[in-house]
C-alpha cells in the first residue's frame, strides 16, 4: 500500500534525498523498498528487557548486507524524543569493519549482542531522538538497531536505496 501512495512515493523521490545520496555515496540511487512499522512495548510487563529476550531481531545490533550498498532514510512518524521511546541507534564508522572480528549471536544474520561489542565501538554510538517528522540518512552497513520501546510506541517510515537492484 505504501508504494501505491502518491504522497509517499513523492516523498521518497524528493530531489534533496537523491542528490544527497549521489554526492555523499557516489552512486545513482535506486529506490529498493518503502516500509513502515510500529514497535510497541512488551505486553508482558514482567518480561525482562534484554537483548536475548526479544522477538524483534532489529533490536539487536546488526548490519544490513542485502545489496551491494544499503542506504536508508528513516522518518519518525511518532515522537521519539526520549530513550524510553526506542530510538534508532548506529555505531559510526563500522560500515567497513571486518565481519570476522565480532562474536555473532547468529552468523547468518549478523546479530551482535551489546555485551560482545568492543568498548571503542560503543563510544561511537549515536542515538537518534526526535519529534514526529524527524528524518535521517544512514548507511546500514554500519552496526545499528532500533532500541526497545518502553513507553508509547514507535512508528517509522523507511526508504531503502541501493546502487543496484541485485
mmCIF file of N, CA and C in Angstrom, residues 37-166:
data_model
loop_
_atom_site.group_PDB
_atom_site.id
_atom_site.type_symbol
_atom_site.label_atom_id
_atom_site.label_comp_id
_atom_site.label_asym_id
_atom_site.label_seq_id
_atom_site.Cartn_x
_atom_site.Cartn_y
_atom_site.Cartn_z
ATOM 1 N N UNK A 37 6.734 0.513 10.037
ATOM 2 C CA UNK A 37 6.372 -0.442 11.073
ATOM 3 C C UNK A 37 6.183 0.245 12.410
ATOM 4 N N UNK A 38 5.304 -0.370 13.194
ATOM 5 C CA UNK A 38 5.100 0.009 14.586
ATOM 6 C C UNK A 38 5.961 -0.894 15.451
ATOM 7 N N UNK A 39 6.488 -0.337 16.523
ATOM 8 C CA UNK A 39 7.113 -1.133 17.563
ATOM 9 C C UNK A 39 6.457 -0.717 18.874
ATOM 10 N N UNK A 40 5.985 -1.710 19.612
ATOM 11 C CA UNK A 40 5.275 -1.472 20.857
ATOM 12 C C UNK A 40 6.081 -2.019 22.029
ATOM 13 N N UNK A 41 5.795 -1.513 23.233
ATOM 14 C CA UNK A 41 6.412 -2.125 24.415
ATOM 15 C C UNK A 41 5.927 -3.565 24.545
ATOM 16 N N UNK A 42 6.653 -4.346 25.296
ATOM 17 C CA UNK A 42 6.231 -5.717 25.543
ATOM 18 C C UNK A 42 4.868 -5.699 26.231
ATOM 19 N N UNK A 43 3.984 -6.599 25.841
ATOM 20 C CA UNK A 43 2.695 -6.666 26.518
ATOM 21 C C UNK A 43 2.770 -7.577 27.740
ATOM 22 N N UNK A 44 3.970 -8.028 28.063
ATOM 23 C CA UNK A 44 4.195 -8.779 29.283
ATOM 24 C C UNK A 44 5.085 -7.929 30.185
ATOM 25 N N UNK A 45 4.491 -7.213 31.158
ATOM 26 C CA UNK A 45 5.293 -6.288 31.976
ATOM 27 C C UNK A 45 6.410 -6.970 32.758
ATOM 28 N N UNK A 46 6.308 -8.286 32.963
ATOM 29 C CA UNK A 46 7.349 -8.984 33.708
ATOM 30 C C UNK A 46 8.497 -9.433 32.803
ATOM 31 N N UNK A 47 8.303 -9.296 31.484
ATOM 32 C CA UNK A 47 9.360 -9.710 30.554
ATOM 33 C C UNK A 47 10.594 -8.856 30.777
ATOM 34 N N UNK A 48 11.700 -9.513 30.975
ATOM 35 C CA UNK A 48 12.948 -8.783 31.162
ATOM 36 C C UNK A 48 13.337 -8.129 29.843
ATOM 37 N N UNK A 49 13.694 -6.861 29.918
ATOM 38 C CA UNK A 49 14.083 -6.137 28.722
ATOM 39 C C UNK A 49 15.558 -6.383 28.436
ATOM 40 N N UNK A 50 15.841 -7.494 27.801
ATOM 41 C CA UNK A 50 17.215 -7.827 27.460
ATOM 42 C C UNK A 50 17.286 -8.176 25.986
ATOM 43 N N UNK A 51 18.487 -8.136 25.452
ATOM 44 C CA UNK A 51 18.665 -8.458 24.038
ATOM 45 C C UNK A 51 18.330 -9.909 23.739
ATOM 46 N N UNK A 52 18.663 -10.798 24.674
ATOM 47 C CA UNK A 52 18.406 -12.208 24.435
ATOM 48 C C UNK A 52 16.910 -12.510 24.459
ATOM 49 N N UNK A 53 16.132 -11.621 25.057
ATOM 50 C CA UNK A 53 14.701 -11.847 25.235
ATOM 51 C C UNK A 53 13.914 -10.834 24.408
ATOM 52 N N UNK A 54 14.051 -10.901 23.113
ATOM 53 C CA UNK A 54 13.313 -10.004 22.239
ATOM 54 C C UNK A 54 12.761 -10.801 21.073
ATOM 55 N N UNK A 55 11.602 -10.415 20.626
ATOM 56 C CA UNK A 55 11.038 -11.074 19.450
ATOM 57 C C UNK A 55 11.388 -10.288 18.186
ATOM 58 N N UNK A 56 12.100 -9.182 18.336
ATOM 59 C CA UNK A 56 12.462 -8.341 17.205
ATOM 60 C C UNK A 56 13.962 -8.402 16.954
ATOM 61 N N UNK A 57 14.361 -9.073 15.887
ATOM 62 C CA UNK A 57 15.777 -9.136 15.535
ATOM 63 C C UNK A 57 16.377 -7.755 15.325
ATOM 64 N N UNK A 58 15.566 -6.808 14.873
ATOM 65 C CA UNK A 58 16.063 -5.463 14.578
ATOM 66 C C UNK A 58 16.451 -4.710 15.846
ATOM 67 N N UNK A 59 16.146 -5.255 17.040
ATOM 68 C CA UNK A 59 16.521 -4.607 18.285
ATOM 69 C C UNK A 59 17.875 -5.096 18.806
ATOM 70 N N UNK A 60 18.521 -5.937 18.022
ATOM 71 C CA UNK A 60 19.863 -6.416 18.350
ATOM 72 C C UNK A 60 20.805 -5.786 17.318
ATOM 73 N N UNK A 61 21.998 -5.387 17.775
ATOM 74 C CA UNK A 61 22.966 -4.799 16.844
ATOM 75 C C UNK A 61 23.131 -5.721 15.644
ATOM 76 N N UNK A 62 23.105 -5.135 14.448
ATOM 77 C CA UNK A 62 23.271 -5.907 13.216
ATOM 78 C C UNK A 62 23.681 -4.976 12.096
ATOM 79 N N UNK A 63 24.046 -5.546 10.991
ATOM 80 C CA UNK A 63 24.332 -4.768 9.792
ATOM 81 C C UNK A 63 23.567 -5.382 8.636
ATOM 82 N N UNK A 64 23.145 -4.530 7.723
ATOM 83 C CA UNK A 64 22.411 -4.989 6.549
ATOM 84 C C UNK A 64 23.412 -5.379 5.465
ATOM 85 N N UNK A 65 23.167 -6.505 4.845
ATOM 86 C CA UNK A 65 24.025 -6.971 3.762
ATOM 87 C C UNK A 65 23.157 -7.548 2.640
ATOM 88 N N UNK A 66 22.052 -6.866 2.378
ATOM 89 C CA UNK A 66 21.107 -7.348 1.372
ATOM 90 C C UNK A 66 21.552 -7.038 -0.050
ATOM 91 N N UNK A 67 22.221 -5.919 -0.230
ATOM 92 C CA UNK A 67 22.657 -5.491 -1.558
ATOM 93 C C UNK A 67 24.105 -5.013 -1.470
ATOM 94 N N UNK A 68 24.627 -4.519 -2.579
ATOM 95 C CA UNK A 68 25.998 -4.018 -2.581
ATOM 96 C C UNK A 68 26.141 -2.789 -1.685
ATOM 97 N N UNK A 69 25.089 -1.995 -1.611
ATOM 98 C CA UNK A 69 25.061 -0.794 -0.780
ATOM 99 C C UNK A 69 23.695 -0.730 -0.109
ATOM 100 N N UNK A 70 23.669 -0.336 1.147
ATOM 101 C CA UNK A 70 22.410 -0.241 1.886
ATOM 102 C C UNK A 70 22.321 1.131 2.546
ATOM 103 N N UNK A 71 21.580 2.032 1.930
ATOM 104 C CA UNK A 71 21.382 3.376 2.467
ATOM 105 C C UNK A 71 19.899 3.520 2.774
ATOM 106 N N UNK A 72 19.594 3.971 3.981
ATOM 107 C CA UNK A 72 18.194 4.106 4.365
ATOM 108 C C UNK A 72 17.923 5.504 4.902
ATOM 109 N N UNK A 73 16.766 5.997 4.518
ATOM 110 C CA UNK A 73 16.252 7.244 5.086
ATOM 111 C C UNK A 73 15.134 6.832 6.016
ATOM 112 N N UNK A 74 15.292 7.158 7.282
ATOM 113 C CA UNK A 74 14.293 6.816 8.280
ATOM 114 C C UNK A 74 13.596 8.090 8.722
ATOM 115 N N UNK A 75 12.282 8.020 8.812
ATOM 116 C CA UNK A 75 11.478 9.158 9.253
ATOM 117 C C UNK A 75 10.594 8.698 10.402
ATOM 118 N N UNK A 76 10.712 9.384 11.522
ATOM 119 C CA UNK A 76 9.828 9.074 12.645
ATOM 120 C C UNK A 76 8.431 9.593 12.342
ATOM 121 N N UNK A 77 7.458 8.709 12.446
ATOM 122 C CA UNK A 77 6.055 9.101 12.289
ATOM 123 C C UNK A 77 5.368 9.166 13.651
ATOM 124 N N UNK A 78 6.153 9.068 14.686
ATOM 125 C CA UNK A 78 5.717 9.282 16.069
ATOM 126 C C UNK A 78 6.868 9.974 16.783
ATOM 127 N N UNK A 79 6.573 10.610 17.892
ATOM 128 C CA UNK A 79 7.632 11.265 18.659
ATOM 129 C C UNK A 79 8.545 10.211 19.284
ATOM 130 N N UNK A 80 9.838 10.385 19.094
ATOM 131 C CA UNK A 80 10.855 9.533 19.718
ATOM 132 C C UNK A 80 11.841 10.502 20.367
ATOM 133 N N UNK A 81 11.352 11.193 21.390
ATOM 134 C CA UNK A 81 12.170 12.240 21.999
ATOM 135 C C UNK A 81 12.681 11.859 23.381
ATOM 136 N N UNK A 82 12.587 10.582 23.694
ATOM 137 C CA UNK A 82 13.058 10.065 24.972
ATOM 138 C C UNK A 82 13.617 8.664 24.718
ATOM 139 N N UNK A 83 14.597 8.253 25.490
ATOM 140 C CA UNK A 83 15.186 6.931 25.275
ATOM 141 C C UNK A 83 14.180 5.808 25.536
ATOM 142 N N UNK A 84 13.147 6.081 26.297
ATOM 143 C CA UNK A 84 12.103 5.072 26.535
ATOM 144 C C UNK A 84 11.198 4.887 25.321
ATOM 145 N N UNK A 85 11.313 5.786 24.337
ATOM 146 C CA UNK A 85 10.513 5.674 23.109
ATOM 147 C C UNK A 85 11.191 4.786 22.063
ATOM 148 N N UNK A 86 12.372 4.254 22.376
ATOM 149 C CA UNK A 86 13.046 3.304 21.492
ATOM 150 C C UNK A 86 13.727 3.913 20.293
ATOM 151 N N UNK A 87 14.685 4.829 20.481
ATOM 152 C CA UNK A 87 15.331 5.448 19.318
ATOM 153 C C UNK A 87 16.167 4.479 18.495
ATOM 154 N N UNK A 88 16.336 4.820 17.235
ATOM 155 C CA UNK A 88 17.259 4.135 16.336
ATOM 156 C C UNK A 88 18.665 4.494 16.785
ATOM 157 N N UNK A 89 19.573 3.512 16.755
ATOM 158 C CA UNK A 89 20.970 3.759 17.107
ATOM 159 C C UNK A 89 21.871 3.158 16.042
ATOM 160 N N UNK A 90 23.031 3.789 15.862
ATOM 161 C CA UNK A 90 24.011 3.306 14.899
ATOM 162 C C UNK A 90 25.401 3.491 15.502
ATOM 163 N N UNK A 91 26.315 2.627 15.130
ATOM 164 C CA UNK A 91 27.701 2.778 15.579
ATOM 165 C C UNK A 91 28.488 3.306 14.391
ATOM 166 N N UNK A 92 28.873 4.547 14.511
ATOM 167 C CA UNK A 92 29.554 5.258 13.437
ATOM 168 C C UNK A 92 30.844 4.540 13.028
ATOM 169 N N UNK A 93 31.124 4.601 11.744
ATOM 170 C CA UNK A 93 32.371 4.094 11.167
ATOM 171 C C UNK A 93 32.546 2.579 11.273
ATOM 172 N N UNK A 94 31.456 1.818 11.323
ATOM 173 C CA UNK A 94 31.578 0.361 11.352
ATOM 174 C C UNK A 94 31.150 -0.261 10.023
ATOM 175 N N UNK A 95 30.904 0.560 9.017
ATOM 176 C CA UNK A 95 30.459 0.032 7.718
ATOM 177 C C UNK A 95 31.538 -0.785 7.016
ATOM 178 N N UNK A 96 32.788 -0.520 7.302
ATOM 179 C CA UNK A 96 33.851 -1.279 6.646
ATOM 180 C C UNK A 96 34.597 -2.173 7.638
ATOM 181 N N UNK A 97 34.079 -2.266 8.845
ATOM 182 C CA UNK A 97 34.687 -3.104 9.880
ATOM 183 C C UNK A 97 34.588 -4.572 9.466
ATOM 184 N N UNK A 98 35.648 -5.317 9.634
ATOM 185 C CA UNK A 98 35.673 -6.720 9.222
ATOM 186 C C UNK A 98 34.602 -7.526 9.944
ATOM 187 N N UNK A 99 33.863 -8.286 9.185
ATOM 188 C CA UNK A 99 32.801 -9.129 9.740
ATOM 189 C C UNK A 99 33.349 -10.232 10.635
ATOM 190 N N UNK A 100 34.590 -10.597 10.464
ATOM 191 C CA UNK A 100 35.141 -11.721 11.218
ATOM 192 C C UNK A 100 35.616 -11.331 12.612
ATOM 193 N N UNK A 101 35.649 -10.051 12.926
ATOM 194 C CA UNK A 101 36.206 -9.606 14.204
ATOM 195 C C UNK A 101 35.192 -9.551 15.341
ATOM 196 N N UNK A 102 33.958 -9.923 15.094
ATOM 197 C CA UNK A 102 32.927 -9.841 16.115
ATOM 198 C C UNK A 102 32.418 -11.221 16.500
ATOM 199 N N UNK A 103 31.935 -11.314 17.729
ATOM 200 C CA UNK A 103 31.297 -12.548 18.190
ATOM 201 C C UNK A 103 29.797 -12.414 17.914
ATOM 202 N N UNK A 104 29.332 -13.154 16.917
ATOM 203 C CA UNK A 104 27.939 -13.037 16.494
ATOM 204 C C UNK A 104 27.035 -13.981 17.266
ATOM 205 N N UNK A 105 25.860 -13.480 17.581
ATOM 206 C CA UNK A 105 24.814 -14.316 18.161
ATOM 207 C C UNK A 105 24.342 -15.301 17.097
ATOM 208 N N UNK A 106 24.273 -14.803 15.863
ATOM 209 C CA UNK A 106 23.831 -15.611 14.736
ATOM 210 C C UNK A 106 24.618 -15.149 13.513
ATOM 211 N N UNK A 107 25.461 -15.997 12.981
ATOM 212 C CA UNK A 107 26.313 -15.608 11.851
ATOM 213 C C UNK A 107 25.538 -15.508 10.542
ATOM 214 N N UNK A 108 24.321 -16.032 10.501
ATOM 215 C CA UNK A 108 23.517 -15.947 9.278
ATOM 216 C C UNK A 108 22.884 -14.579 9.085
ATOM 217 N N UNK A 109 22.638 -13.859 10.178
ATOM 218 C CA UNK A 109 22.018 -12.541 10.027
ATOM 219 C C UNK A 109 22.802 -11.437 10.734
ATOM 220 N N UNK A 110 24.037 -11.721 11.082
ATOM 221 C CA UNK A 110 24.972 -10.715 11.597
ATOM 222 C C UNK A 110 24.468 -9.987 12.841
ATOM 223 N N UNK A 111 23.870 -10.701 13.796
ATOM 224 C CA UNK A 111 23.410 -10.114 15.057
ATOM 225 C C UNK A 111 24.531 -10.197 16.089
ATOM 226 N N UNK A 112 24.736 -9.079 16.818
ATOM 227 C CA UNK A 112 25.789 -8.988 17.825
ATOM 228 C C UNK A 112 25.174 -8.408 19.094
ATOM 229 N N UNK A 113 25.348 -9.096 20.203
ATOM 230 C CA UNK A 113 24.848 -8.583 21.476
ATOM 231 C C UNK A 113 25.715 -7.410 21.939
ATOM 232 N N UNK A 114 25.085 -6.463 22.608
ATOM 233 C CA UNK A 114 25.776 -5.276 23.113
ATOM 234 C C UNK A 114 26.986 -5.669 23.960
ATOM 235 N N UNK A 115 26.838 -6.690 24.793
ATOM 236 C CA UNK A 115 27.938 -7.110 25.674
ATOM 237 C C UNK A 115 29.142 -7.639 24.888
ATOM 238 N N UNK A 116 28.954 -8.002 23.623
ATOM 239 C CA UNK A 116 30.048 -8.521 22.797
ATOM 240 C C UNK A 116 30.697 -7.466 21.908
ATOM 241 N N UNK A 117 30.279 -6.220 22.047
ATOM 242 C CA UNK A 117 30.892 -5.140 21.262
ATOM 243 C C UNK A 117 32.121 -4.600 21.982
ATOM 244 N N UNK A 118 33.202 -4.368 21.252
ATOM 245 C CA UNK A 118 34.374 -3.725 21.877
ATOM 246 C C UNK A 118 33.997 -2.333 22.397
ATOM 247 N N UNK A 119 34.601 -1.931 23.506
ATOM 248 C CA UNK A 119 34.241 -0.645 24.119
ATOM 249 C C UNK A 119 34.526 0.533 23.197
ATOM 250 N N UNK A 120 35.560 0.441 22.351
ATOM 251 C CA UNK A 120 35.834 1.566 21.451
ATOM 252 C C UNK A 120 34.718 1.716 20.412
ATOM 253 N N UNK A 121 34.031 0.630 20.083
ATOM 254 C CA UNK A 121 32.874 0.738 19.190
ATOM 255 C C UNK A 121 31.705 1.418 19.910
ATOM 256 N N UNK A 122 31.487 1.007 21.150
ATOM 257 C CA UNK A 122 30.371 1.574 21.925
ATOM 258 C C UNK A 122 30.501 3.085 22.058
ATOM 259 N N UNK A 123 31.737 3.588 22.087
ATOM 260 C CA UNK A 123 31.938 5.028 22.235
ATOM 261 C C UNK A 123 31.544 5.796 20.970
ATOM 262 N N UNK A 124 31.335 5.090 19.863
ATOM 263 C CA UNK A 124 30.944 5.730 18.606
ATOM 264 C C UNK A 124 29.435 5.632 18.353
ATOM 265 N N UNK A 125 28.694 5.183 19.362
ATOM 266 C CA UNK A 125 27.251 5.010 19.215
ATOM 267 C C UNK A 125 26.547 6.363 19.122
ATOM 268 N N UNK A 126 25.623 6.448 18.183
ATOM 269 C CA UNK A 126 24.795 7.645 18.008
ATOM 270 C C UNK A 126 23.335 7.219 18.154
ATOM 271 N N UNK A 127 22.595 7.917 19.001
ATOM 272 C CA UNK A 127 21.159 7.660 19.184
ATOM 273 C C UNK A 127 20.385 8.789 18.524
ATOM 274 N N UNK A 128 19.359 8.435 17.763
ATOM 275 C CA UNK A 128 18.565 9.423 17.040
ATOM 276 C C UNK A 128 17.250 9.665 17.774
ATOM 277 N N UNK A 129 17.170 10.805 18.453
ATOM 278 C CA UNK A 129 15.938 11.246 19.092
ATOM 279 C C UNK A 129 15.304 12.317 18.223
ATOM 280 N N UNK A 130 13.981 12.428 18.279
ATOM 281 C CA UNK A 130 13.347 13.482 17.504
ATOM 282 C C UNK A 130 11.836 13.412 17.551
ATOM 283 N N UNK A 131 11.238 14.504 17.199
ATOM 284 C CA UNK A 131 9.783 14.596 17.105
ATOM 285 C C UNK A 131 9.301 13.928 15.823
ATOM 286 N N UNK A 132 8.001 13.714 15.747
ATOM 287 C CA UNK A 132 7.396 13.178 14.532
ATOM 288 C C UNK A 132 7.829 14.050 13.357
ATOM 289 N N UNK A 133 8.265 13.421 12.275
ATOM 290 C CA UNK A 133 8.752 14.149 11.098
ATOM 291 C C UNK A 133 10.264 14.231 11.024
ATOM 292 N N UNK A 134 10.968 13.905 12.115
ATOM 293 C CA UNK A 134 12.424 13.889 12.096
ATOM 294 C C UNK A 134 12.892 12.785 11.156
ATOM 295 N N UNK A 135 13.862 13.099 10.306
ATOM 296 C CA UNK A 135 14.394 12.067 9.417
ATOM 297 C C UNK A 135 15.909 12.136 9.384
ATOM 298 N N UNK A 136 16.514 11.009 8.999
ATOM 299 C CA UNK A 136 17.962 10.916 8.939
ATOM 300 C C UNK A 136 18.344 9.851 7.920
ATOM 301 N N UNK A 137 19.515 10.021 7.337
ATOM 302 C CA UNK A 137 20.026 9.106 6.320
ATOM 303 C C UNK A 137 21.180 8.323 6.940
ATOM 304 N N UNK A 138 21.120 6.998 6.814
ATOM 305 C CA UNK A 138 22.154 6.163 7.417
ATOM 306 C C UNK A 138 22.632 5.086 6.446
ATOM 307 N N UNK A 139 23.893 4.740 6.589
ATOM 308 C CA UNK A 139 24.472 3.610 5.876
ATOM 309 C C UNK A 139 24.282 2.409 6.797
ATOM 310 N N UNK A 140 23.354 1.530 6.454
ATOM 311 C CA UNK A 140 23.042 0.424 7.352
ATOM 312 C C UNK A 140 23.995 -0.758 7.190
ATOM 313 N N UNK A 141 25.124 -0.537 6.510
ATOM 314 C CA UNK A 141 26.237 -1.474 6.614
ATOM 315 C C UNK A 141 26.909 -1.289 7.971
ATOM 316 N N UNK A 142 26.710 -0.110 8.572
ATOM 317 C CA UNK A 142 27.184 0.116 9.938
ATOM 318 C C UNK A 142 26.311 -0.696 10.890
ATOM 319 N N UNK A 143 26.885 -1.084 12.007
ATOM 320 C CA UNK A 143 26.082 -1.754 13.031
ATOM 321 C C UNK A 143 25.000 -0.787 13.503
ATOM 322 N N UNK A 144 23.774 -1.288 13.625
ATOM 323 C CA UNK A 144 22.652 -0.446 14.026
ATOM 324 C C UNK A 144 21.563 -1.296 14.657
ATOM 325 N N UNK A 145 20.602 -0.615 15.276
ATOM 326 C CA UNK A 145 19.456 -1.290 15.888
ATOM 327 C C UNK A 145 18.374 -0.268 16.193
ATOM 328 N N UNK A 146 17.189 -0.762 16.349
ATOM 329 C CA UNK A 146 16.105 0.022 16.931
ATOM 330 C C UNK A 146 16.011 -0.432 18.375
ATOM 331 N N UNK A 147 16.151 0.470 19.313
ATOM 332 C CA UNK A 147 16.152 0.053 20.716
ATOM 333 C C UNK A 147 14.741 -0.294 21.175
ATOM 334 N N UNK A 148 14.673 -1.000 22.293
ATOM 335 C CA UNK A 148 13.379 -1.439 22.823
ATOM 336 C C UNK A 148 12.523 -0.238 23.212
ATOM 337 N N UNK A 149 11.252 -0.345 22.898
ATOM 338 C CA UNK A 149 10.282 0.680 23.267
ATOM 339 C C UNK A 149 9.728 0.323 24.647
ATOM 340 N N UNK A 150 9.809 1.269 25.568
ATOM 341 C CA UNK A 150 9.297 1.041 26.923
ATOM 342 C C UNK A 150 8.034 1.844 27.182
ATOM 343 N N UNK A 151 7.873 2.960 26.472
ATOM 344 C CA UNK A 151 6.678 3.814 26.595
ATOM 345 C C UNK A 151 6.065 4.001 25.221
ATOM 346 N N UNK A 152 4.780 4.207 25.180
ATOM 347 C CA UNK A 152 4.086 4.570 23.945
ATOM 348 C C UNK A 152 4.345 3.545 22.842
ATOM 349 N N UNK A 153 4.725 4.019 21.677
ATOM 350 C CA UNK A 153 5.068 3.182 20.532
ATOM 351 C C UNK A 153 5.987 3.987 19.635
ATOM 352 N N UNK A 154 6.636 3.292 18.706
ATOM 353 C CA UNK A 154 7.460 3.970 17.703
ATOM 354 C C UNK A 154 6.909 3.574 16.336
ATOM 355 N N UNK A 155 6.687 4.570 15.494
ATOM 356 C CA UNK A 155 6.267 4.334 14.116
ATOM 357 C C UNK A 155 7.311 4.967 13.209
ATOM 358 N N UNK A 156 7.868 4.166 12.300
ATOM 359 C CA UNK A 156 8.966 4.606 11.441
ATOM 360 C C UNK A 156 8.631 4.305 9.985
ATOM 361 N N UNK A 157 8.943 5.270 9.112
ATOM 362 C CA UNK A 157 8.883 5.067 7.671
ATOM 363 C C UNK A 157 10.318 4.878 7.202
ATOM 364 N N UNK A 158 10.558 3.831 6.394
ATOM 365 C CA UNK A 158 11.903 3.533 5.903
ATOM 366 C C UNK A 158 11.920 3.560 4.384
ATOM 367 N N UNK A 159 12.817 4.371 3.830
ATOM 368 C CA UNK A 159 13.074 4.407 2.393
ATOM 369 C C UNK A 159 14.426 3.740 2.183
ATOM 370 N N UNK A 160 14.451 2.688 1.407
ATOM 371 C CA UNK A 160 15.661 1.888 1.224
ATOM 372 C C UNK A 160 16.206 2.106 -0.179
ATOM 373 N N UNK A 161 17.436 2.608 -0.248
ATOM 374 C CA UNK A 161 18.114 2.880 -1.523
ATOM 375 C C UNK A 161 19.363 2.014 -1.647
ATOM 376 N N UNK A 162 19.701 1.668 -2.875
ATOM 377 C CA UNK A 162 20.938 0.963 -3.147
ATOM 378 C C UNK A 162 21.450 1.409 -4.506
ATOM 379 N N UNK A 163 22.646 0.946 -4.845
ATOM 380 C CA UNK A 163 23.202 1.249 -6.150
ATOM 381 C C UNK A 163 22.808 0.202 -7.188
ATOM 382 N N UNK A 164 22.115 -0.850 -6.739
ATOM 383 C CA UNK A 164 21.760 -1.936 -7.629
ATOM 384 C C UNK A 164 20.478 -2.616 -7.147
ATOM 385 N N UNK A 165 19.715 -3.160 -8.069
ATOM 386 C CA UNK A 165 18.539 -3.943 -7.697
ATOM 387 C C UNK A 165 18.914 -5.378 -7.344
ATOM 388 N N UNK A 166 20.183 -5.731 -7.519
ATOM 389 C CA UNK A 166 20.627 -7.099 -7.256
ATOM 390 C C UNK A 166 21.409 -7.188 -5.971
#
